[in-house]
Amino acid sequence: MKICVKCRENFTDDSNFCPFDGTKLEIPDDPWVGKIINSRYQIVEKLTEGGMGKIYRGLQLYPEREVAIKILPPERLKEKTFKERFMREGMAVAMIRHEHIIEIFDAGETDEGIPYIVMEFLHGNSLEDELLKGPLSVKRAVSILIDICEALGPVHAMGIIHRDLKPGNIFLVKINRKDRNGRNEKNNGNEGDEDEEFVKVLDFGIAFLRDQPRLTDKNLVVGTPEYIAPEIVLGGKILPQSDLYSLGCIGYEMLCGSLPLGSGNPAEVVLKHVNEKPVPLQNMNPDIPPELCKIIMRLLEKDPKKRYPDAYVLIKAFYDLGLVKKTEIEIETKTEAEKMELPVEKKSILSNRMMPSLSLTSSHKRWEEFLATTKDLSNEIGKSLELINEMETLTAKLTKIEKEQFAMGKEIEKIDFEGSESISRLRHALNALAMEISEKKSIFMETKSRLDELNSMALMEEREVKKMLQDKELIQDEGERISYGIMSKLEKISRNWISIYEKIREEESIKDKLQNEISDLDYQISQIRQRMESIEAETLQKKKGFEEKIKYLEEEKKKVKERLSTLSSIFGRNVK
């Protein structure tokens, strides 16, 4: 197969020049470039390569949009765990649909059985690239941390732990505030800026999913050494606080330009996370507000229980610093009629393009234009008339096929839109419930702390009474009667003891009520999660028939295009 690097059309190996623009055809260095996956995604160029696969810039054909495509390296197919982990990324992210998490459009396997994931195409820089320039300003660092927390809140509520948060998996894009919410709004105190920095969390390839089988041995350390939580190193329980530890490492690095425990030999670095304390952030950069330093250092506690309990509490702590303004997120509501109506033009939040946009011209239009330019030549060259007639017939067939594919694509787009809207509404509900749980858990912990204090006080009073009753010197010799003073003291202690136990019963009642409310909210979240999974499965099932039809049409289209390519080559030789 040869491709035209200008229009990206594929041609047979016997063709040398593109009939549309005269560009010399090339055999791509990468065998994936130019291929069409699942009859819907054309691979345009390789962008990068990592441990979890190659990432390509691509074009979704039906409906048309620019995408990024991650493909599992074929040599890793033999590793069952690796393949399952790769597919888990698609499963983990697809249901979340959060503005601060890269969107997954599709996941599946090629005809050769190689897994792929189709994602939104991001224009911008990774946080890793930004940190090469040096530390960030305090306000910018806090804004980025808040955005990451806003992603982690619902992710953790869904029972998903990222496990590999690091600057390389945090992507920064510039968007117009009007594009974000359809209205101009203030963003984190930067009132004069038309554009705002927007965070996207990437790469859930090694994410831990609650209620899913563990893919890695407990003795195998998974993650990036410089950002890994101590409990993961020790093979302990994977917790939301594990991600918050990694976030602390990121925050530390953003604010002072250095990693909390350095880099180097991976084995040595992971042991440092277990055994060594980082240099206090305030010592690294005295200009950082002390309260912010306390937040970051608390995130870096070795004991998960000493860190923040969840991302929602952490968001509040960041906003309480007063360094950035809180942006209220409005939950859009739609009427039943509006829910069924597709937008005429769906704006991407990624409005600033740093690469040339891809042309979306359909193949049949190119062939129609090509035939229009050959009319005069065919009149002069009689032997080409038959070729032209066949090419016109094939082009008409190609037009019909592509129009059918486009119609199928619009149906898929409609199904995706409806599924996405349903999941988005459920995610908002889940997020609200998770925030409520976070608040109630905070109250629960405060209540528990008061109970511990009251129980300690009651125990002290009991010990005092026992001590008094056991002290023989306090008992009078005459008839062994207890003195009035001792009785008065006992009465006072008893009153205190009764008062304390009344408070204990009151706090126990509050604690039990909170526990029941938290359990009820947990149940509601589990029901929402199940419904989201159900909607995702229903959406995939609804799309299946249309996707199979597109695939069948693509095979027909391939035959037509191959014949057109051959005929155009013959026509070119005749003209010469």
XYZ file of C-alpha atoms in Angstrom:
576
model
C 0.000 0.000 0.000
C 1.176 3.511 -0.870
C -0.140 6.765 0.538
C -0.251 10.400 -0.484
C 1.209 12.451 2.361
C -0.805 15.481 1.214
C -4.365 14.138 0.929
C -3.749 10.867 2.880
C -5.535 8.709 0.303
C -4.349 5.111 -0.068
C -3.362 3.656 -3.434
C -2.257 0.320 -4.824
C 1.456 -0.469 -5.043
C 1.477 -0.034 -8.848
C 0.589 3.685 -8.496
C 3.394 6.250 -8.333
C 1.706 9.652 -8.153
C -1.472 10.904 -6.521
C -4.059 11.579 -9.264
C -5.578 14.385 -7.170
C -2.577 16.592 -6.403
C 0.359 15.025 -8.264
C 2.274 14.232 -5.061
C 4.672 11.310 -5.299
C 3.261 8.350 -3.390
C 5.229 6.854 -0.520
C 5.382 3.587 1.356
C 5.131 4.658 5.018
C 7.976 3.765 7.403
C 5.461 2.795 10.072
C 3.149 -0.010 8.887
C 0.213 1.510 10.797
C 0.337 4.890 9.039
C -2.374 5.126 6.394
C -4.314 2.139 7.720
C -8.002 2.370 8.546
C -8.927 0.656 11.822
C -12.363 -0.825 12.363
C -13.477 0.932 9.157
C -13.759 4.216 11.084
C -10.321 5.497 12.106
C -7.530 6.399 9.704
C -4.026 6.593 11.162
C -2.240 9.718 9.919
C 1.105 9.921 11.717
C 2.987 8.571 14.709
C 3.206 10.984 17.645
C 4.993 9.135 20.421
C 5.752 5.734 21.862
C 5.729 4.484 25.444
C 5.594 1.355 27.543
C 1.834 1.004 27.080
C 1.889 1.409 23.298
C 2.293 3.738 20.337
C 0.148 6.853 20.012
C -0.869 8.146 16.598
C -2.625 11.192 15.273
C -5.707 9.977 13.481
C -8.937 10.878 11.781
C -12.309 9.450 12.713
C -14.189 9.122 9.434
C -17.802 8.686 10.535
C -18.541 11.148 12.122
C -15.495 13.200 11.152
C -13.167 14.458 13.875
C -9.498 14.508 14.782
C -8.492 11.836 17.304
C -5.515 10.234 19.018
C -5.163 6.470 18.653
C -3.199 4.294 21.057
C -2.204 0.856 19.774
C -0.800 -1.981 21.842
C 2.604 -3.146 20.549
C 2.039 -6.515 18.799
C 5.012 -8.021 20.657
C 3.156 -7.504 23.967
C 0.117 -9.514 22.842
C 1.577 -12.676 24.366
C 1.431 -11.042 27.796
C -2.183 -11.589 28.824
C -1.921 -9.236 31.798
C -0.494 -6.455 29.633
C -3.332 -6.768 27.133
C -5.960 -6.776 29.897
C -4.360 -3.724 31.501
C -4.382 -1.930 28.146
C -8.097 -2.615 27.646
C -8.805 -1.722 31.275
C -7.704 1.839 30.522
C -10.530 2.189 28.012
C -13.014 0.657 30.439
C -11.825 2.819 33.348
C -12.034 6.148 31.556
C -15.019 5.596 29.250
C -17.592 5.773 32.052
C -16.149 8.779 33.872
C -16.695 11.403 31.140
C -15.138 14.201 33.202
C -13.937 17.490 31.733
C -10.536 17.093 33.430
C -9.979 13.542 32.145
C -9.086 12.696 28.566
C -12.169 11.429 26.764
C -12.220 7.917 25.338
C -14.305 7.618 22.171
C -13.812 3.948 21.401
C -11.815 0.859 22.343
C -11.582 -2.499 20.643
C -9.403 -4.770 18.544
C -8.248 -4.548 14.948
C -8.990 -7.321 12.452
C -5.589 -8.752 13.450
C -6.668 -8.882 17.107
C -4.491 -5.962 18.251
C -6.143 -3.756 20.922
C -6.536 -0.029 20.327
C -8.018 2.968 22.154
C -9.376 6.071 20.409
C -9.157 9.303 22.426
C -9.679 13.018 22.000
C -6.722 14.757 20.382
C -5.141 17.269 22.762
C -3.220 20.383 21.751
C -0.852 21.724 24.374
C 1.993 20.576 26.625
C 2.430 18.055 29.379
C 3.162 19.331 32.871
C 6.450 17.442 32.557
C 7.435 19.696 29.632
C 6.388 22.811 31.557
C 8.509 21.838 34.563
C 11.610 21.715 32.366
C 11.339 25.518 32.330
C 11.481 25.671 36.139
C 9.054 25.960 39.090
C 5.562 27.348 38.528
C 4.010 30.353 40.223
C 2.093 29.577 43.417
C -1.269 30.567 41.903
C -0.721 28.480 38.766
C 0.442 25.448 40.753
C -2.587 25.602 43.069
C -4.970 25.980 40.090
C -3.473 22.866 38.473
C -3.705 20.915 41.742
C -7.374 21.880 42.134
C -8.168 20.739 38.575
C -6.474 17.385 39.221
C -8.432 17.009 42.475
C -11.684 17.766 40.646
C -10.896 14.814 38.384
C -9.846 12.518 41.239
C -12.994 13.095 43.327
C -15.460 11.287 41.024
C -12.756 8.857 39.858
C -12.253 7.632 43.416
C -16.021 7.607 43.997
C -16.241 5.234 41.014
C -13.823 2.905 42.784
C -10.895 3.720 40.469
C -7.366 4.525 41.687
C -5.057 5.988 39.021
C -1.793 4.656 40.580
C 0.491 6.529 38.181
C -0.101 10.241 38.661
C 2.960 12.174 37.503
C 3.687 15.328 35.453
C 3.927 13.237 32.272
C 0.301 12.177 32.751
C -0.972 15.707 33.353
C -1.680 17.614 30.134
C -2.171 21.385 29.943
C -4.255 22.958 27.202
C -5.331 26.545 26.597
C -9.034 27.052 26.025
C -11.344 30.019 25.688
C -13.655 30.376 28.674
C -16.630 30.810 26.334
C -15.824 27.447 24.739
C -15.764 25.742 28.124
C -19.239 26.562 29.379
C -20.838 28.508 26.546
C -20.502 31.727 28.502
C -17.742 34.070 29.589
C -16.837 33.537 33.222
C -14.072 34.421 35.620
C -11.465 31.786 36.140
C -9.488 31.397 39.337
C -8.887 35.103 39.714
C -7.405 35.666 36.242
C -10.147 38.067 35.208
C -8.279 39.717 32.363
C -7.393 36.559 30.444
C -9.528 35.436 27.527
C -7.917 31.997 27.676
C -7.521 29.748 30.673
C -5.269 26.795 31.336
C -7.171 23.559 31.439
C -5.929 20.291 32.930
C -6.470 16.840 31.480
C -5.457 13.720 33.409
C -4.127 10.988 31.102
C -3.120 7.334 31.080
C -5.231 5.098 33.291
C -3.314 2.097 31.939
C -2.344 0.745 35.372
C -5.426 1.997 37.200
C -6.785 -0.143 40.035
C -10.510 -0.835 39.704
C -12.486 -1.830 42.769
C -14.577 -4.985 42.221
C -12.267 -6.007 39.353
C -9.597 -8.726 39.594
C -6.123 -7.451 40.427
C -3.833 -7.729 37.391
C -0.522 -7.382 39.206
C 1.097 -9.493 41.888
C 1.035 -7.835 45.312
C 4.807 -8.195 45.419
C 5.221 -6.360 42.104
C 5.644 -2.589 42.440
C 3.640 -0.769 39.752
C 3.986 2.970 39.212
C 6.648 5.616 38.658
C 9.366 5.502 41.381
C 9.591 9.278 41.898
C 5.845 9.607 42.616
C 4.853 6.267 44.152
C 3.088 6.016 47.523
C 4.832 4.065 50.338
C 1.905 1.650 50.829
C 2.105 0.602 47.164
C 5.840 -0.055 47.544
C 5.097 -2.220 50.599
C 2.358 -4.151 48.785
C -0.340 -2.725 51.043
C -3.910 -1.758 50.288
C -4.320 0.579 47.310
C -6.272 3.622 48.481
C -7.485 6.984 47.143
C -4.857 8.463 49.479
C -2.231 6.683 47.342
C -3.115 9.030 44.483
C -3.080 11.985 46.885
C 0.495 11.097 47.880
C 1.507 11.201 44.204
C -0.307 14.525 43.936
C 1.785 15.782 46.857
C 4.949 14.828 44.956
C 3.674 16.731 41.904
C 2.773 19.771 44.013
C 6.191 19.749 45.711
C 7.934 19.624 42.327
C 5.767 22.375 40.812
C 6.450 24.742 43.708
C 10.189 24.292 44.221
C 11.415 22.626 41.030
C 12.749 19.523 42.805
C 11.355 16.080 43.521
C 10.603 15.471 47.215
C 12.872 12.414 47.390
C 15.024 12.868 44.299
C 15.497 10.557 41.333
C 18.069 8.035 40.188
C 18.207 4.304 40.820
C 14.532 3.169 40.890
C 15.061 0.655 43.716
C 16.736 3.281 45.892
C 14.091 5.910 45.127
C 11.120 3.696 46.056
C 12.794 2.787 49.357
C 13.245 6.482 50.110
C 9.474 6.904 49.841
C 9.142 4.283 52.582
C 11.989 5.286 54.891
C 12.970 8.927 54.354
C 11.215 12.227 54.940
C 11.468 14.946 52.284
C 13.078 18.277 53.094
C 10.270 20.602 54.303
C 8.910 22.560 51.364
C 9.264 25.832 53.276
C 13.029 25.212 53.472
C 13.185 24.636 49.724
C 11.350 27.864 48.883
C 10.665 30.325 51.748
C 8.391 32.401 49.479
C 5.702 29.703 49.418
C 2.818 30.488 51.827
C 3.294 28.421 55.026
C -0.269 27.044 54.926
C 0.281 25.743 51.389
C 3.520 24.084 52.535
C 1.566 22.360 55.324
C -0.962 20.995 52.805
C 1.757 19.576 50.533
C 3.728 18.084 53.429
C 0.569 16.485 54.837
C -0.004 14.822 51.454
C 3.512 13.358 51.743
C 2.871 11.639 55.085
C 3.985 7.989 55.090
C 0.797 6.871 56.855
C -2.223 7.188 54.498
C -4.469 7.965 57.496
C -2.475 11.131 58.182
C -3.064 12.457 54.660
C -6.276 14.142 53.551
C -9.191 11.676 53.546
C -10.270 12.474 49.981
C -9.909 14.890 47.071
C -12.971 16.938 48.066
C -11.501 17.879 51.454
C -8.255 18.754 49.675
C -10.068 21.024 47.189
C -11.610 22.926 50.112
C -8.192 23.236 51.759
C -6.734 24.743 48.572
C -9.600 27.213 48.149
C -9.405 28.193 51.830
C -5.904 29.521 51.133
C -7.538 32.352 49.174
C -4.968 32.123 46.374
C -7.501 31.295 43.648
C -11.206 31.956 43.262
C -13.692 29.145 43.308
C -15.437 28.493 40.001
C -18.981 27.279 40.435
C -19.859 24.458 38.039
C -23.397 24.601 36.751
C -25.174 21.339 35.980
C -27.041 21.792 32.729
C -30.594 20.514 32.568
C -32.356 19.656 29.331
C -35.954 19.018 28.370
C -36.856 15.645 26.900
C -37.008 17.238 23.437
C -33.573 18.820 23.869
C -32.094 15.512 25.030
C -32.902 13.967 21.645
C -31.590 16.900 19.615
C -28.006 16.765 18.388
C -26.072 20.022 18.239
C -25.454 21.340 14.732
C -21.849 22.053 15.617
C -20.230 20.622 18.723
C -17.337 22.838 19.801
C -14.256 21.158 21.127
C -12.829 22.542 24.330
C -9.469 22.290 22.577
C -9.809 25.432 20.507
C -6.143 26.426 20.127
C -4.625 24.223 17.439
C -0.857 23.935 17.433
C -0.782 21.533 14.456
C -2.363 21.968 11.013
C -5.919 20.665 11.033
C -6.718 17.582 9.003
C -8.653 17.852 5.762
C -11.935 15.982 5.905
C -12.647 15.776 2.152
C -14.470 12.548 1.255
C -12.866 10.189 -1.276
C -15.769 10.379 -3.725
C -15.426 14.187 -3.946
C -11.763 13.864 -4.886
C -12.587 11.354 -7.596
C -15.402 13.581 -8.897
C -12.959 16.503 -9.131
C -10.392 14.258 -10.808
C -12.915 13.079 -13.410
C -13.987 16.656 -14.122
C -10.393 17.529 -15.087
C -10.089 14.493 -17.381
C -13.155 15.219 -19.565
C -11.300 17.319 -22.131
C -8.394 14.895 -22.294
C -10.679 11.901 -22.768
C -12.310 13.526 -25.811
C -8.891 13.769 -27.449
C -7.809 10.275 -26.462
C -10.519 7.917 -27.656
C -9.115 4.822 -25.984
C -9.600 6.528 -22.605
C -13.367 6.939 -23.004
C -14.045 3.434 -21.768
C -11.787 4.035 -18.770
C -13.537 7.294 -17.950
C -16.973 5.681 -18.185
C -15.958 2.905 -15.792
C -14.385 5.423 -13.432
C -17.590 7.481 -13.461
C -19.624 4.380 -12.611
C -17.234 3.475 -9.803
C -17.211 7.048 -8.486
C -21.016 7.042 -8.373
C -20.852 3.783 -6.416
C -18.219 5.276 -4.107
C -20.452 8.308 -3.540
C -23.361 6.081 -2.573
C -21.181 4.030 -0.188
C -19.723 7.083 1.548
C -23.144 8.692 1.931
C -24.422 5.498 3.541
C -21.388 5.411 5.820
C -21.944 9.043 6.736
C -25.582 8.278 7.612
C -24.460 5.320 9.743
C -21.885 7.582 11.391
C -24.566 10.142 12.272
C -26.612 7.393 13.914
C -23.560 6.317 15.917
C -22.934 9.952 16.857
C -26.527 10.271 18.057
C -26.259 7.091 20.144
C -22.931 8.262 21.592
C -24.375 11.678 22.381
C -27.413 10.253 24.167
C -25.265 7.777 26.124
C -22.762 10.491 27.012
C -25.514 12.838 28.197
C -27.065 10.124 30.376
C -23.719 9.171 31.893
C -22.821 12.833 32.384
C -26.006 13.465 34.367
C -25.356 10.378 36.479
C -21.754 11.475 37.025
C -22.963 14.842 38.305
C -25.278 12.998 40.712
C -22.459 10.670 41.766
C -20.142 13.636 42.310
C -22.755 15.384 44.474
C -23.239 12.226 46.561
C -19.479 11.740 46.897
C -19.107 15.336 48.104
C -21.896 14.746 50.626
C -20.165 11.577 51.840
C -16.929 13.529 52.185
C -18.663 16.143 54.358
C -20.392 13.515 56.499
C -17.164 11.559 56.939
C -15.457 14.736 58.137
C -18.257 15.268 60.680
C -18.057 11.568 61.583
C -14.322 11.851 62.306
C -14.901 14.982 64.405
C -17.641 13.140 66.333
C -15.375 10.138 66.825
C -12.623 12.423 68.102
C -15.024 13.991 70.631
C -16.179 10.526 71.686
C -12.601 9.405 72.266
C -12.016 12.477 74.407
C -15.251 11.956 76.397
C -14.506 8.268 76.974
C -11.063 9.222 78.202
C -12.593 11.768 80.618
C -15.152 9.221 81.880
C -12.398 6.691 82.477
C -10.440 9.232 84.518
C -13.511 9.953 86.693
C -14.082 6.223 87.248
C -10.473 5.735 88.271
C -10.750 8.625 90.741
C -13.830 7.070 92.394
C -12.159 3.664 92.645
C -9.062 5.226 94.120
C -11.088 7.088 96.755
C -13.060 4.004 97.763
C -9.932 1.882 98.010
C -7.984 4.415 100.105
C -8.374 3.217 103.742
C -7.173 6.530 105.150
C -10.301 8.196 103.812
C -12.549 5.969 105.926
C -13.254 7.014 109.548
C -12.451 4.561 112.386
C -15.724 5.186 114.258
C -18.157 2.800 112.637
C -16.157 3.020 109.432
C -18.336 5.902 108.272
C -17.219 7.964 105.313
C -16.714 11.632 106.078
C -19.035 14.323 104.706
C -16.187 15.831 102.702
C -15.479 12.550 100.972
C -19.170 12.015 100.220
C -19.411 15.513 98.743
C -16.401 14.839 96.559
C -17.864 11.510 95.438
C -21.159 13.206 94.635
C -19.393 15.835 92.518
C -17.425 13.190 90.630
C -20.606 11.171 90.085
C -22.383 14.198 88.646
C -19.463 14.798 86.275
C -19.435 11.126 85.337
C -23.195 11.126 84.605
C -22.872 14.353 82.579
C -20.028 12.875 80.541
C -21.960 9.674 79.835
C -25.006 11.663 78.732
C -22.771 13.473 76.246
C -21.290 10.124 75.187
C -24.778 8.738 74.470
C -25.611 11.884 72.509
C -22.413 11.676 70.438
C -22.910 7.914 69.929
C -26.368 8.665 68.556
C -24.919 11.257 66.145
C -22.172 8.822 65.136
C -24.647 5.988 64.460
C -26.870 8.307 62.438
C -23.914 9.507 60.362
C -22.761 5.926 59.816
C -26.202 4.962 58.520
C -26.337 8.026 56.268
C -22.867 7.277 54.867
C -23.858 3.647 54.227
C -27.009 4.829 52.463
C -25.004 7.259 50.295
C -22.476 4.510 49.502
C -25.359 2.311 48.370
C -26.742 5.107 46.167
C -23.311 5.576 44.590
C -23.030 1.836 43.922
C -26.431 1.955 42.202
C -25.340 4.904 40.062
C -22.122 3.086 39.135
C -24.123 0.043 38.067
C -26.464 2.220 36.015
C -23.508 3.946 34.333
C -22.002 0.563 33.465
C -25.374 -0.544 32.137
C -25.738 2.570 29.948
C -22.212 2.075 28.611
C -23.028 -1.542 27.698
C -26.361 -0.521 26.122
C -24.632 2.202 24.094
C -22.050 -0.256 22.756
C -24.794 -2.710 21.841
C -26.838 -0.051 20.018
C -23.795 1.019 17.998
C -22.792 -2.513 17.077
C -25.218 -2.943 14.168
C -24.264 0.381 12.580
C -20.546 -0.335 13.043
C -20.905 -3.718 11.354
C -22.723 -2.045 8.447
C -19.943 0.558 8.129
C -17.360 -2.233 8.183
C -19.152 -4.087 5.384
C -19.396 -0.887 3.339
C -15.705 -0.181 3.956
C -14.774 -3.511 2.364
C -16.863 -2.597 -0.685
C -15.322 0.862 -0.714
C -11.814 -0.595 -0.579
C -12.467 -2.681 -3.700
C -13.882 0.321 -5.555
C -10.942 2.552 -4.602
C -8.403 -0.094 -5.596
C -10.045 -0.384 -9.016
C -10.166 3.409 -9.373
C -6.490 3.609 -8.424
C -5.598 1.048 -11.090
C -7.719 2.789 -13.750
C -6.222 6.202 -12.931
C -2.713 4.750 -13.379
C -3.684 3.320 -16.774
C -5.277 6.634 -17.731
C -2.094 8.470 -16.743
C 0.004 6.224 -18.962
C -2.423 6.742 -21.872
C -2.182 10.519 -21.508
C 1.617 10.342 -21.623
